[in-house]
mmCIF file of C-alpha atoms in Angstrom:
data_model
loop_
_atom_site.group_PDB
_atom_site.id
_atom_site.type_symbol
_atom_site.label_atom_id
_atom_site.label_comp_id
_atom_site.label_asym_id
_atom_site.label_seq_id
_atom_site.Cartn_x
_atom_site.Cartn_y
_atom_site.Cartn_z
ATOM 1 C CA ALA O 1 -0.195 -0.255 -0.100
ATOM 2 C CA GLN O 2 0.946 3.542 -1.008
ATOM 3 C CA THR O 3 1.844 5.535 2.516
ATOM 4 C CA VAL O 4 3.128 8.882 3.389
ATOM 5 C CA THR O 5 4.449 9.383 6.556
ATOM 6 C CA GLN O 6 5.462 12.811 8.214
ATOM 7 C CA SER O 7 7.395 11.987 11.599
ATOM 8 C CA GLN O 8 7.325 15.331 13.213
ATOM 9 C CA PRO O 9 3.930 15.964 15.047
ATOM 10 C CA GLU O 10 4.952 19.622 16.004
ATOM 11 C CA MET O 11 7.550 21.420 14.900
ATOM 12 C CA SER O 12 8.670 25.511 16.173
ATOM 13 C CA VAL O 13 10.831 27.739 14.587
ATOM 14 C CA GLN O 14 12.118 31.620 15.041
ATOM 15 C CA GLU O 15 10.712 34.702 13.204
ATOM 16 C CA ALA O 16 12.994 34.712 10.198
ATOM 17 C CA GLU O 17 14.688 31.367 10.653
ATOM 18 C CA THR O 18 14.750 28.646 8.691
ATOM 19 C CA VAL O 19 13.071 25.282 9.180
ATOM 20 C CA THR O 20 11.966 21.727 7.206
ATOM 21 C CA LEU O 21 9.721 19.535 7.330
ATOM 22 C CA SER O 22 10.215 16.277 6.878
ATOM 23 C CA CYS O 23 7.952 13.276 4.514
ATOM 24 C CA THR O 24 8.887 10.034 3.479
ATOM 25 C CA TYR O 25 6.471 7.607 1.180
ATOM 26 C CA ASP O 26 6.419 4.523 0.182
ATOM 27 C CA THR O 27 5.657 3.428 -3.608
ATOM 28 C CA SER O 28 6.987 0.996 -6.492
ATOM 29 C CA GLU O 29 5.428 3.320 -8.926
ATOM 30 C CA SER O 30 8.381 5.713 -10.999
ATOM 31 C CA ASP O 31 6.213 7.889 -12.227
ATOM 32 C CA TYR O 32 4.575 10.392 -9.536
ATOM 33 C CA TYR O 33 4.113 13.913 -7.985
ATOM 34 C CA LEU O 34 4.363 15.191 -4.659
ATOM 35 C CA PHE O 35 3.226 17.839 -3.129
ATOM 36 C CA TRP O 36 3.292 19.904 0.319
ATOM 37 C CA TYR O 37 -0.406 21.383 1.463
ATOM 38 C CA LYS O 38 -0.586 24.067 4.378
ATOM 39 C CA GLN O 39 -4.028 24.575 6.628
ATOM 40 C CA PRO O 40 -3.837 27.082 8.518
ATOM 41 C CA PRO O 41 -6.678 27.477 11.081
ATOM 42 C CA SER O 42 -9.262 28.796 8.777
ATOM 43 C CA ARG O 43 -8.973 25.054 7.551
ATOM 44 C CA GLN O 44 -8.820 25.757 3.653
ATOM 45 C CA MET O 45 -6.400 23.288 1.885
ATOM 46 C CA ILE O 46 -3.687 25.629 0.245
ATOM 47 C CA LEU O 47 -1.210 24.208 -2.433
ATOM 48 C CA VAL O 48 2.562 25.095 -1.422
ATOM 49 C CA ILE O 49 4.943 23.117 -4.049
ATOM 50 C CA ARG O 50 4.701 20.041 -6.082
ATOM 51 C CA GLN O 51 7.179 18.287 -7.795
ATOM 52 C CA GLU O 52 7.412 15.907 -10.202
ATOM 53 C CA ALA O 53 9.020 12.721 -9.873
ATOM 54 C CA TYR O 54 10.952 12.756 -13.313
ATOM 55 C CA LYS O 55 12.432 15.640 -12.503
ATOM 56 C CA GLN O 56 15.723 15.568 -10.555
ATOM 57 C CA GLN O 57 15.692 19.130 -9.900
ATOM 58 C CA ASN O 58 14.156 20.573 -6.815
ATOM 59 C CA ALA O 59 11.683 22.603 -7.183
ATOM 60 C CA THR O 60 11.126 26.164 -5.518
ATOM 61 C CA GLU O 61 8.425 28.405 -4.649
ATOM 62 C CA ASN O 62 10.119 31.840 -2.981
ATOM 63 C CA ARG O 63 10.875 31.055 0.413
ATOM 64 C CA PHE O 64 10.104 27.484 -0.176
ATOM 65 C CA SER O 65 11.949 24.458 -1.559
ATOM 66 C CA VAL O 66 11.660 21.054 -1.493
ATOM 67 C CA ASN O 67 14.984 18.317 -1.265
ATOM 68 C CA PHE O 68 13.580 15.649 -3.086
ATOM 69 C CA GLN O 69 15.190 12.061 -2.427
ATOM 70 C CA LYS O 70 14.029 9.825 -5.190
ATOM 71 C CA ALA O 71 16.045 6.634 -4.367
ATOM 72 C CA ALA O 72 15.522 7.138 -0.482
ATOM 73 C CA LYS O 73 11.724 8.533 -1.130
ATOM 74 C CA SER O 74 12.235 11.388 0.898
ATOM 75 C CA PHE O 75 10.012 14.808 0.210
ATOM 76 C CA SER O 76 10.937 17.481 3.041
ATOM 77 C CA LEU O 77 10.024 21.190 2.699
ATOM 78 C CA LYS O 78 12.461 23.553 3.718
ATOM 79 C CA ILE O 79 10.657 27.135 4.803
ATOM 80 C CA SER O 80 13.195 30.011 4.719
ATOM 81 C CA ASP O 81 12.872 33.808 6.256
ATOM 82 C CA SER O 82 9.515 32.422 8.183
ATOM 83 C CA GLN O 83 7.311 34.246 8.958
ATOM 84 C CA LEU O 84 4.119 34.130 11.663
ATOM 85 C CA GLY O 85 1.644 33.643 8.487
ATOM 86 C CA ASP O 86 3.295 30.649 7.729
ATOM 87 C CA ALA O 87 1.868 28.756 11.495
ATOM 88 C CA ALA O 88 -0.400 26.115 9.875
ATOM 89 C CA MET O 89 -0.859 22.369 9.579
ATOM 90 C CA TYR O 90 1.150 21.208 6.808
ATOM 91 C CA PHE O 91 0.348 18.295 5.172
ATOM 92 C CA CYS O 92 2.546 15.764 2.564
ATOM 93 C CA ALA O 93 1.132 14.486 -0.081
ATOM 94 C CA TYR O 94 1.498 11.824 -3.006
ATOM 95 C CA ARG O 95 -0.305 11.213 -6.199
ATOM 96 C CA PRO O 96 0.226 7.754 -7.685
ATOM 97 C CA TYR O 97 -1.325 7.199 -11.038
ATOM 98 C CA GLY O 98 -4.549 6.299 -9.337
ATOM 99 C CA ASN O 99 -5.493 10.163 -9.486
ATOM 100 C CA LYS O 100 -6.192 10.185 -5.568
ATOM 101 C CA LEU O 101 -3.864 12.378 -3.428
ATOM 102 C CA VAL O 102 -2.862 10.142 -0.342
ATOM 103 C CA PHE O 103 -1.727 12.211 2.763
ATOM 104 C CA GLY O 104 0.510 12.222 5.645
ATOM 105 C CA ALA O 105 -0.823 12.645 9.098
ATOM 106 C CA GLY O 106 0.622 16.345 8.637
ATOM 107 C CA THR O 107 2.840 18.329 10.790
ATOM 108 C CA ILE O 108 1.882 21.618 13.025
ATOM 109 C CA LEU O 109 4.334 23.931 12.424
ATOM 110 C CA ARG O 110 4.221 27.432 15.378
ATOM 111 C CA VAL O 111 6.064 30.147 14.529
ATOM 112 C CA LYS O 112 7.372 32.530 17.232
ATOM 113 C CA SER O 113 8.279 36.229 17.209
ATOM 114 C CA ASP L 1 -10.659 31.404 -3.098
ATOM 115 C CA SER L 2 -9.667 28.710 -4.907
ATOM 116 C CA GLY L 3 -13.056 28.484 -6.593
ATOM 117 C CA VAL L 4 -14.400 25.220 -5.279
ATOM 118 C CA THR L 5 -17.518 26.074 -3.469
ATOM 119 C CA GLN L 6 -19.049 23.693 -0.963
ATOM 120 C CA THR L 7 -22.175 24.302 0.721
ATOM 121 C CA PRO L 8 -23.219 24.032 3.816
ATOM 122 C CA LYS L 9 -20.058 25.316 5.884
ATOM 123 C CA HIS L 10 -21.437 23.814 8.981
ATOM 124 C CA LEU L 11 -23.876 20.926 9.814
ATOM 125 C CA ILE L 12 -24.872 19.677 12.748
ATOM 126 C CA THR L 13 -27.592 16.970 13.007
ATOM 127 C CA ALA L 14 -28.418 14.238 14.996
ATOM 128 C CA THR L 15 -27.306 10.149 15.154
ATOM 129 C CA GLY L 16 -29.394 8.471 12.821
ATOM 130 C CA GLN L 17 -30.200 11.034 10.378
ATOM 131 C CA ARG L 18 -29.093 11.603 6.523
ATOM 132 C CA VAL L 19 -27.447 15.000 4.940
ATOM 133 C CA THR L 20 -26.520 15.983 1.696
ATOM 134 C CA LEU L 21 -23.100 18.020 1.042
ATOM 135 C CA ARG L 22 -22.603 20.246 -2.038
ATOM 136 C CA CYS L 23 -19.496 21.030 -3.997
ATOM 137 C CA SER L 24 -19.622 23.086 -7.037
ATOM 138 C CA PRO L 25 -16.147 22.828 -9.122
ATOM 139 C CA ARG L 26 -14.004 25.082 -10.495
ATOM 140 C CA SER L 27 -15.295 26.201 -13.830
ATOM 141 C CA GLY L 28 -14.219 23.766 -16.454
ATOM 142 C CA ASP L 29 -12.717 20.990 -13.688
ATOM 143 C CA LEU L 30 -14.214 17.522 -14.947
ATOM 144 C CA SER L 31 -12.819 15.858 -11.780
ATOM 145 C CA VAL L 32 -14.358 16.158 -8.304
ATOM 146 C CA TYR L 33 -12.825 14.554 -5.538
ATOM 147 C CA TRP L 34 -14.084 13.817 -2.030
ATOM 148 C CA TYR L 35 -11.971 13.760 1.527
ATOM 149 C CA GLN L 36 -12.600 13.682 4.944
ATOM 150 C CA GLN L 37 -10.700 14.550 7.267
ATOM 151 C CA SER L 38 -11.316 13.465 10.940
ATOM 152 C CA LEU L 39 -8.910 13.707 13.902
ATOM 153 C CA ASP L 40 -7.864 10.328 14.367
ATOM 154 C CA GLN L 41 -7.759 9.670 10.678
ATOM 155 C CA GLY L 42 -6.639 12.745 9.328
ATOM 156 C CA LEU L 43 -6.987 12.838 5.313
ATOM 157 C CA GLN L 44 -9.100 10.242 3.719
ATOM 158 C CA PHE L 45 -10.090 9.885 0.318
ATOM 159 C CA LEU L 46 -13.377 8.675 -0.179
ATOM 160 C CA ILE L 47 -14.389 8.929 -3.857
ATOM 161 C CA GLN L 48 -13.732 10.781 -7.086
ATOM 162 C CA TYR L 49 -16.416 11.285 -10.051
ATOM 163 C CA TYR L 50 -14.958 12.508 -13.814
ATOM 164 C CA ASN L 51 -17.436 14.030 -16.096
ATOM 165 C CA GLY L 52 -20.491 12.403 -14.468
ATOM 166 C CA GLU L 53 -19.081 8.751 -13.462
ATOM 167 C CA GLU L 54 -17.442 7.649 -10.575
ATOM 168 C CA ARG L 55 -13.655 7.164 -11.696
ATOM 169 C CA ALA L 56 -11.882 5.866 -8.053
ATOM 170 C CA LYS L 57 -13.339 4.757 -4.703
ATOM 171 C CA GLY L 58 -11.501 4.644 -1.379
ATOM 172 C CA ASN L 59 -12.606 3.998 2.066
ATOM 173 C CA ILE L 60 -16.039 5.442 1.699
ATOM 174 C CA LEU L 61 -18.650 3.758 3.772
ATOM 175 C CA GLU L 62 -21.513 1.925 2.287
ATOM 176 C CA ARG L 63 -23.407 4.593 4.204
ATOM 177 C CA PHE L 64 -21.947 7.286 1.854
ATOM 178 C CA SER L 65 -22.664 7.810 -1.519
ATOM 179 C CA ALA L 66 -21.900 10.419 -4.161
ATOM 180 C CA GLN L 67 -22.600 11.258 -7.605
ATOM 181 C CA GLN L 68 -21.593 13.745 -10.311
ATOM 182 C CA PHE L 69 -24.369 15.888 -12.269
ATOM 183 C CA PRO L 70 -24.500 16.923 -15.979
ATOM 184 C CA ASP L 71 -23.904 20.555 -14.568
ATOM 185 C CA LEU L 72 -20.715 18.871 -12.845
ATOM 186 C CA HIS L 73 -21.553 20.020 -9.259
ATOM 187 C CA SER L 74 -21.636 17.110 -7.053
ATOM 188 C CA GLU L 75 -22.983 15.974 -3.883
ATOM 189 C CA LEU L 76 -22.354 13.805 -1.355
ATOM 190 C CA ASN L 77 -25.088 11.977 0.778
ATOM 191 C CA LEU L 78 -24.088 10.402 3.936
ATOM 192 C CA SER L 79 -27.156 8.727 5.654
ATOM 193 C CA SER L 80 -27.737 6.811 9.223
ATOM 194 C CA LEU L 81 -25.032 8.813 10.640
ATOM 195 C CA GLU L 82 -22.884 7.949 13.641
ATOM 196 C CA LEU L 83 -21.097 10.179 16.266
ATOM 197 C CA GLY L 84 -18.072 9.273 14.259
ATOM 198 C CA ASP L 85 -18.530 10.439 11.294
ATOM 199 C CA SER L 86 -18.567 14.296 12.421
ATOM 200 C CA ALA L 87 -15.696 15.288 10.033
ATOM 201 C CA LEU L 88 -14.667 17.746 7.963
ATOM 202 C CA TYR L 89 -15.488 17.227 4.126
ATOM 203 C CA PHE L 90 -13.682 18.431 1.677
ATOM 204 C CA CYS L 91 -14.357 19.031 -2.270
ATOM 205 C CA ALA L 92 -11.290 18.867 -4.562
ATOM 206 C CA SER L 93 -11.483 19.673 -8.321
ATOM 207 C CA SER L 94 -9.391 19.391 -11.257
ATOM 208 C CA SER L 95 -9.395 19.766 -14.925
ATOM 209 C CA SER L 96 -8.011 16.796 -15.967
ATOM 210 C CA ARG L 97 -8.722 12.938 -15.719
ATOM 211 C CA ASP L 98 -5.137 12.045 -15.155
ATOM 212 C CA THR L 99 -4.434 14.593 -12.672
ATOM 213 C CA ARG L 100 -1.042 13.707 -11.569
ATOM 214 C CA THR L 101 -0.016 16.675 -14.004
ATOM 215 C CA THR L 102 -2.365 19.245 -12.456
ATOM 216 C CA GLU L 103 -3.067 19.786 -9.471
ATOM 217 C CA ALA L 104 -6.742 19.891 -6.956
ATOM 218 C CA PHE L 105 -8.089 22.920 -5.791
ATOM 219 C CA PHE L 106 -10.017 22.717 -2.329
ATOM 220 C CA GLY L 107 -13.094 23.724 -1.174
ATOM 221 C CA GLN L 108 -13.479 25.287 2.157
ATOM 222 C CA GLY L 109 -14.981 22.292 4.118
ATOM 223 C CA THR L 110 -18.004 21.340 5.473
ATOM 224 C CA ARG L 111 -17.756 20.828 9.166
ATOM 225 C CA LEU L 112 -20.312 17.885 10.100
ATOM 226 C CA THR L 113 -21.191 17.402 13.837
ATOM 227 C CA VAL L 114 -22.922 14.717 14.993
ATOM 228 C CA VAL L 115 -24.588 14.897 17.979
#
């Protein structure tokens, strides 16, 4: 079965500092997409960043970047220059050919001022 | 605003009752997905429709059913409700049948509380 594991239930970061959220997944497929979604207190699911498995280059979106290690099945999210608005639940998700998104359990990120 | 509209935002009902959750996808999106987010189960995929037809099924209970109408809006019907059905129900939509290549846009969810 395809699974996504986020081993950090909760993380804290000081404002303006950098934090890395971990994610590992299990799959036998070679072609798939990986995503990080942010869920603030409003409960809206917001796409932060996505990575195509066939691309070796790590995706970057402004202050957000990923470290994609395909062989290790690892997909971590790095948030640079953390801001108070980054405080949220972050979900790692994997999309196999079956189309459905498989989510990890989530990591609560707290940002301290 | 993702463009996906879910109604109602909140719903409180008693055990044994039946409710219908509604989702209007983004304009032009053919695929609709339903997810359940509960405290102990995380985000679980329930079902996907593509252009009116069921495309994929997840861990959806037999008491639950869904459909997608010709105008592409979708409804999730939950019957014989139990306390454990209390959760946030998300609808998401995307434009392509093979949504590996496109992102899914989520609605704001319907918070269902069964008392």
